[in-house]
Amino acid sequence: MSGQLIDIFPLSIFKDKIVIDEKEKNLMINKIYDIEKISRENLNNNNNIWNDKSVWLGDINGSEFLLKNQEFKNLSKKIGEKILLYVEALNIDTKQLKFYFQKSWATVTRKEQNIQVHSHDQSNISISYYLKKPNDSGNIRFACRPHNEIAKDIFSEEKVKLGLIKKVDLRNTTTVDIPVEENDICIFPSKTKHSTAPSNTDESRISISADISLMLVDSYGHEKLMPHFNNWQEINNS
Ligand SMILES: [Fe+2]
C-alpha cells in the first residue's frame, strides 16, 4: 500500500497489579459474600424480582461504599496509589488535584453470567480490581464507536458477518477485550463504555469497582474543572 495511516487520539487503559496476602484476601472475599447474601435477602423481602442469572452488583441498596469497610482499608490505599500513577501517566500534575472515592462496590459473577455495556457517567475515573479471577471467568471488554466510522454502524458485528468488513482490527473494532488475571487492576476514564465477557467456569469471579471524583486544590485561574467542595455553599432545602 502506498500512503500512510497515521493513528491518532488513543484511549489509554492503565493496568497494574495489587498483590494482597491470602489471609487478608480471604477476609475481603468472605465479607463480600456476606454483603451479597444480605443484599439478596433484602431484595427478596422487598419483592424485587431477582434473577439468579444476573451478576450480583453491589453498587446500590446500601453496599456501594465497600472500601470504607475495615477489611478493605489496605486495598483502598493501594488502589489510591495506582490511581495517582495513572493520572501522572497522562501528564497531569496530581499535586494540583484532590481525588475522592465517591462509591465502591463488589460484583460477583457466576457461570454464564456477564455485565452488560454501561459507563459510570457521574464520575471521572473508574477502576476495576480482580480480587478473585478464575481462568475463563471473563475479561473486561471496552466498547466505542470507532473514530474511523465513515458510515453509521459500518463496523458493526452485522457488517462483519455480511463480509463488508474484511478484517477486524484496532482501526475498525467496536470492542476490545483486555485480558485480566487475579490481582490485576484496570483504570480508565469513567465515560468509557465497558462490559464483561461471559464467565465459562463454575468458580465465581469477584471484582471490586470504584468511581473517583477529582477536584482542584485551588481553582484560581481555572475556568473549567470542579472547584474543591470546601468552597461550596449548601442551599437550605429543609
Ligand atoms: Fe463498570
Short mmCIF file of C-alpha atoms and ligand atoms in Angstrom, two decimals:
data_model
loop_
_atom_site.label_atom_id
_atom_site.label_comp_id
_atom_site.label_asym_id
_atom_site.label_seq_id
_atom_site.Cartn_x
_atom_site.Cartn_y
_atom_site.Cartn_z
CA MET A 1 0.00 0.00 0.00
CA SER A 2 1.25 3.43 -0.79
CA GLY A 3 0.28 6.18 1.55
CA GLN A 4 0.29 6.01 5.28
CA LEU A 5 -2.32 5.66 8.02
CA ILE A 6 -1.46 7.83 10.98
CA ASP A 7 -3.31 6.64 14.08
CA ILE A 8 -4.25 9.46 16.42
CA PHE A 9 -6.25 10.04 19.65
CA PRO A 10 -5.63 6.88 21.67
CA LEU A 11 -7.69 5.73 24.64
CA SER A 12 -5.32 4.50 27.35
CA ILE A 13 -6.31 1.82 29.86
CA PHE A 14 -3.94 1.59 32.82
CA LYS A 15 -3.25 -1.96 34.02
CA ASP A 16 -1.16 -2.96 37.01
CA LYS A 17 -1.09 -5.49 39.86
CA ILE A 18 -2.03 -5.18 43.52
CA VAL A 19 -0.97 -8.31 45.39
CA ILE A 20 -2.52 -8.81 48.81
CA ASP A 21 -1.65 -11.71 51.10
CA GLU A 22 -4.02 -14.67 51.05
CA LYS A 23 -5.31 -14.23 54.59
CA GLU A 24 -6.32 -10.63 54.04
CA LYS A 25 -7.76 -11.51 50.68
CA ASN A 26 -9.96 -14.23 52.16
CA LEU A 27 -11.31 -11.77 54.73
CA MET A 28 -12.33 -9.46 51.90
CA ILE A 29 -13.85 -12.30 49.87
CA ASN A 30 -15.87 -13.54 52.85
CA LYS A 31 -17.07 -10.01 53.62
CA ILE A 32 -18.27 -9.64 50.03
CA TYR A 33 -20.16 -12.95 50.15
CA ASP A 34 -21.78 -11.79 53.43
CA ILE A 35 -22.83 -8.48 51.86
CA GLU A 36 -24.14 -10.31 48.81
CA LYS A 37 -26.22 -12.68 50.96
CA ILE A 38 -27.81 -9.84 52.92
CA SER A 39 -28.45 -7.87 49.75
CA ARG A 40 -30.17 -10.82 48.07
CA GLU A 41 -32.33 -11.43 51.16
CA ASN A 42 -33.33 -7.75 51.26
CA LEU A 43 -34.24 -7.80 47.61
CA ASN A 44 -36.36 -10.93 48.09
CA ASN A 45 -38.08 -9.41 51.14
CA ASN A 46 -38.92 -6.29 49.16
CA ASN A 47 -40.49 -8.45 46.45
CA ASN A 48 -37.95 -7.32 43.93
CA ILE A 49 -37.73 -9.81 41.14
CA TRP A 50 -34.25 -11.23 41.45
CA ASN A 51 -32.94 -13.08 38.50
CA ASP A 52 -30.48 -15.77 39.56
CA LYS A 53 -28.91 -15.45 36.14
CA SER A 54 -27.81 -11.89 36.85
CA VAL A 55 -24.41 -10.89 38.09
CA TRP A 56 -24.67 -9.61 41.66
CA LEU A 57 -23.81 -5.92 41.58
CA GLY A 58 -23.23 -4.25 44.93
CA ASP A 59 -23.50 -0.71 43.59
CA ILE A 60 -26.91 0.07 45.04
CA ASN A 61 -29.03 -0.86 48.07
CA GLY A 62 -26.52 0.17 50.71
CA SER A 63 -23.44 -1.79 49.66
CA GLU A 64 -21.93 0.92 47.48
CA PHE A 65 -19.29 2.16 49.93
CA LEU A 66 -17.37 -1.10 50.13
CA LEU A 67 -13.89 0.37 50.52
CA LYS A 68 -14.98 2.13 53.72
CA ASN A 69 -15.12 -1.25 55.47
CA GLN A 70 -12.14 -2.02 57.71
CA GLU A 71 -11.29 -5.19 55.74
CA PHE A 72 -10.63 -3.04 52.64
CA LYS A 73 -8.54 -0.29 54.22
CA ASN A 74 -5.20 -1.57 52.91
CA LEU A 75 -6.61 -2.28 49.44
CA SER A 76 -8.18 1.17 49.15
CA LYS A 77 -4.79 2.76 49.98
CA LYS A 78 -3.09 0.67 47.30
CA ILE A 79 -5.81 1.47 44.75
CA GLY A 80 -5.33 5.17 45.55
CA GLU A 81 -1.61 4.85 44.78
CA LYS A 82 -2.37 3.26 41.39
CA ILE A 83 -4.88 6.00 40.56
CA LEU A 84 -2.16 8.60 41.07
CA LEU A 85 0.21 6.64 38.81
CA TYR A 86 -2.46 6.53 36.11
CA VAL A 87 -3.16 10.26 36.30
CA GLU A 88 0.57 11.10 36.31
CA ALA A 89 0.99 8.88 33.23
CA LEU A 90 -1.44 11.22 31.46
CA ASN A 91 0.96 14.10 32.27
CA ILE A 92 -1.45 15.64 34.76
CA ASP A 93 0.06 17.19 37.89
CA THR A 94 -1.67 15.23 40.67
CA LYS A 95 -0.46 17.76 43.27
CA GLN A 96 -2.95 20.29 41.91
CA LEU A 97 -5.89 17.95 42.35
CA LYS A 98 -7.71 16.07 45.10
CA PHE A 99 -9.19 12.64 44.49
CA TYR A 100 -12.13 11.04 46.27
CA PHE A 101 -13.70 7.61 46.09
CA GLN A 102 -17.34 8.55 45.62
CA LYS A 103 -18.57 4.96 45.62
CA SER A 104 -17.07 1.48 45.57
CA TRP A 105 -18.69 -1.90 45.30
CA ALA A 106 -18.18 -5.57 44.54
CA THR A 107 -19.53 -7.69 41.72
CA VAL A 108 -19.92 -11.46 41.87
CA THR A 109 -20.15 -13.26 38.53
CA ARG A 110 -21.06 -16.94 38.23
CA LYS A 111 -21.13 -19.31 35.26
CA GLU A 112 -22.68 -17.92 32.06
CA GLN A 113 -23.18 -14.51 33.61
CA ASN A 114 -21.80 -11.21 32.37
CA ILE A 115 -22.19 -7.49 32.93
CA GLN A 116 -23.92 -5.54 30.15
CA VAL A 117 -22.43 -2.49 28.46
CA HIS A 118 -22.52 0.61 30.65
CA SER A 119 -20.48 3.63 31.71
CA HIS A 120 -20.15 5.49 35.00
CA ASP A 121 -21.18 8.93 33.83
CA GLN A 122 -21.40 10.60 37.25
CA SER A 123 -17.69 10.01 37.85
CA ASN A 124 -14.26 10.98 36.43
CA ILE A 125 -12.09 7.89 36.88
CA SER A 126 -13.22 4.29 37.32
CA ILE A 127 -11.32 1.22 38.39
CA SER A 128 -11.86 -2.50 38.32
CA TYR A 129 -9.80 -4.74 40.60
CA TYR A 130 -9.88 -8.51 40.30
CA LEU A 131 -9.92 -9.94 43.79
CA LYS A 132 -10.89 -13.41 42.60
CA LYS A 133 -10.43 -14.17 38.94
CA PRO A 134 -10.52 -17.86 37.96
CA ASN A 135 -9.45 -18.85 34.44
CA ASP A 136 -12.19 -18.36 31.82
CA SER A 137 -14.28 -16.17 34.10
CA GLY A 138 -14.48 -13.35 31.54
CA ASN A 139 -12.32 -10.38 30.69
CA ILE A 140 -13.24 -6.72 30.75
CA ARG A 141 -14.47 -5.51 27.37
CA PHE A 142 -14.29 -1.88 26.30
CA ALA A 143 -16.62 -0.52 23.65
CA CYS A 144 -16.68 2.56 21.45
CA ARG A 145 -17.80 3.97 18.16
CA PRO A 146 -14.55 3.95 16.21
CA HIS A 147 -13.27 7.37 15.16
CA ASN A 148 -12.94 5.85 11.69
CA GLU A 149 -16.69 5.13 11.39
CA ILE A 150 -17.24 6.65 7.95
CA ALA A 151 -20.88 5.49 7.86
CA LYS A 152 -23.11 4.75 10.84
CA ASP A 153 -22.65 1.17 12.07
CA ILE A 154 -20.40 0.25 9.15
CA PHE A 155 -18.11 -1.57 11.61
CA SER A 156 -20.95 -3.39 13.45
CA GLU A 157 -20.97 -7.14 14.02
CA GLU A 158 -23.66 -7.45 11.36
CA LYS A 159 -21.44 -5.85 8.73
CA VAL A 160 -18.61 -8.16 9.70
CA LYS A 161 -20.91 -11.19 9.33
CA LEU A 162 -22.08 -9.94 5.93
CA GLY A 163 -18.48 -9.74 4.78
CA LEU A 164 -18.48 -5.99 4.21
CA ILE A 165 -15.71 -5.69 6.77
CA LYS A 166 -12.94 -7.97 5.60
CA LYS A 167 -10.86 -7.87 8.75
CA VAL A 168 -11.47 -6.50 12.23
CA ASP A 169 -8.54 -4.58 13.64
CA LEU A 170 -7.87 -1.74 16.06
CA ARG A 171 -8.84 0.83 13.42
CA ASN A 172 -12.37 -0.50 12.96
CA THR A 173 -13.27 -2.58 16.01
CA THR A 174 -16.12 -1.56 18.28
CA THR A 175 -14.90 -3.66 21.22
CA VAL A 176 -11.55 -4.54 22.74
CA ASP A 177 -11.10 -7.19 25.44
CA ILE A 178 -8.33 -6.59 27.94
CA PRO A 179 -7.12 -9.90 29.40
CA VAL A 180 -7.15 -9.71 33.18
CA GLU A 181 -5.89 -12.04 35.89
CA GLU A 182 -6.37 -12.19 39.62
CA ASN A 183 -4.72 -9.20 41.37
CA ASP A 184 -4.93 -7.03 38.23
CA ILE A 185 -6.35 -3.54 38.35
CA CYS A 186 -7.64 -1.59 35.34
CA ILE A 187 -8.11 2.17 35.49
CA PHE A 188 -9.89 4.17 32.80
CA PRO A 189 -11.98 7.30 32.16
CA SER A 190 -15.43 6.74 33.70
CA LYS A 191 -17.18 7.78 30.49
CA THR A 192 -15.69 4.76 28.66
CA LYS A 193 -18.33 2.18 27.80
CA HIS A 194 -17.48 -1.29 29.08
CA SER A 195 -18.92 -4.71 29.84
CA THR A 196 -17.61 -8.15 30.75
CA ALA A 197 -17.31 -11.25 28.62
CA PRO A 198 -19.41 -14.18 29.94
CA SER A 199 -17.88 -16.47 32.53
CA ASN A 200 -17.31 -20.06 31.44
CA THR A 201 -16.28 -21.52 34.76
CA ASP A 202 -18.06 -22.95 37.80
CA GLU A 203 -15.92 -20.85 40.12
CA SER A 204 -17.21 -17.39 40.94
CA ARG A 205 -15.37 -14.27 39.91
CA ILE A 206 -15.21 -11.29 42.26
CA SER A 207 -14.24 -7.84 41.14
CA ILE A 208 -14.21 -4.57 43.02
CA SER A 209 -15.17 -1.37 41.23
CA ALA A 210 -14.83 2.21 42.34
CA ASP A 211 -15.71 5.62 40.96
CA ILE A 212 -13.39 8.51 41.68
CA SER A 213 -14.16 12.22 41.52
CA LEU A 214 -11.44 14.78 41.15
CA MET A 215 -11.41 18.46 42.02
CA LEU A 216 -8.98 21.34 42.06
CA VAL A 217 -6.97 22.06 45.18
CA ASP A 218 -7.07 25.75 44.15
CA SER A 219 -9.49 26.92 41.47
CA TYR A 220 -7.71 30.25 40.91
CA GLY A 221 -7.23 30.76 37.17
CA HIS A 222 -9.26 27.68 36.22
CA GLU A 223 -12.47 28.42 34.36
CA LYS A 224 -13.23 24.71 33.98
CA LEU A 225 -12.83 21.73 36.34
CA MET A 226 -14.60 21.26 39.63
CA PRO A 227 -13.58 23.57 42.49
CA HIS A 228 -12.91 21.86 45.79
CA PHE A 229 -16.09 21.20 47.77
CA ASN A 230 -14.60 23.06 50.76
CA ASN A 231 -15.67 26.18 48.90
CA TRP A 232 -19.18 25.02 48.01
CA GLN A 233 -22.20 26.63 49.63
CA GLU A 234 -25.07 24.48 50.70
CA ILE A 235 -28.57 25.55 49.71
CA ASN A 236 -31.00 25.11 52.56
CA ASN A 237 -33.88 22.93 51.38
CA SER A 238 -35.31 21.91 54.75
FE FE B 1 -18.49 -0.71 35.25
#
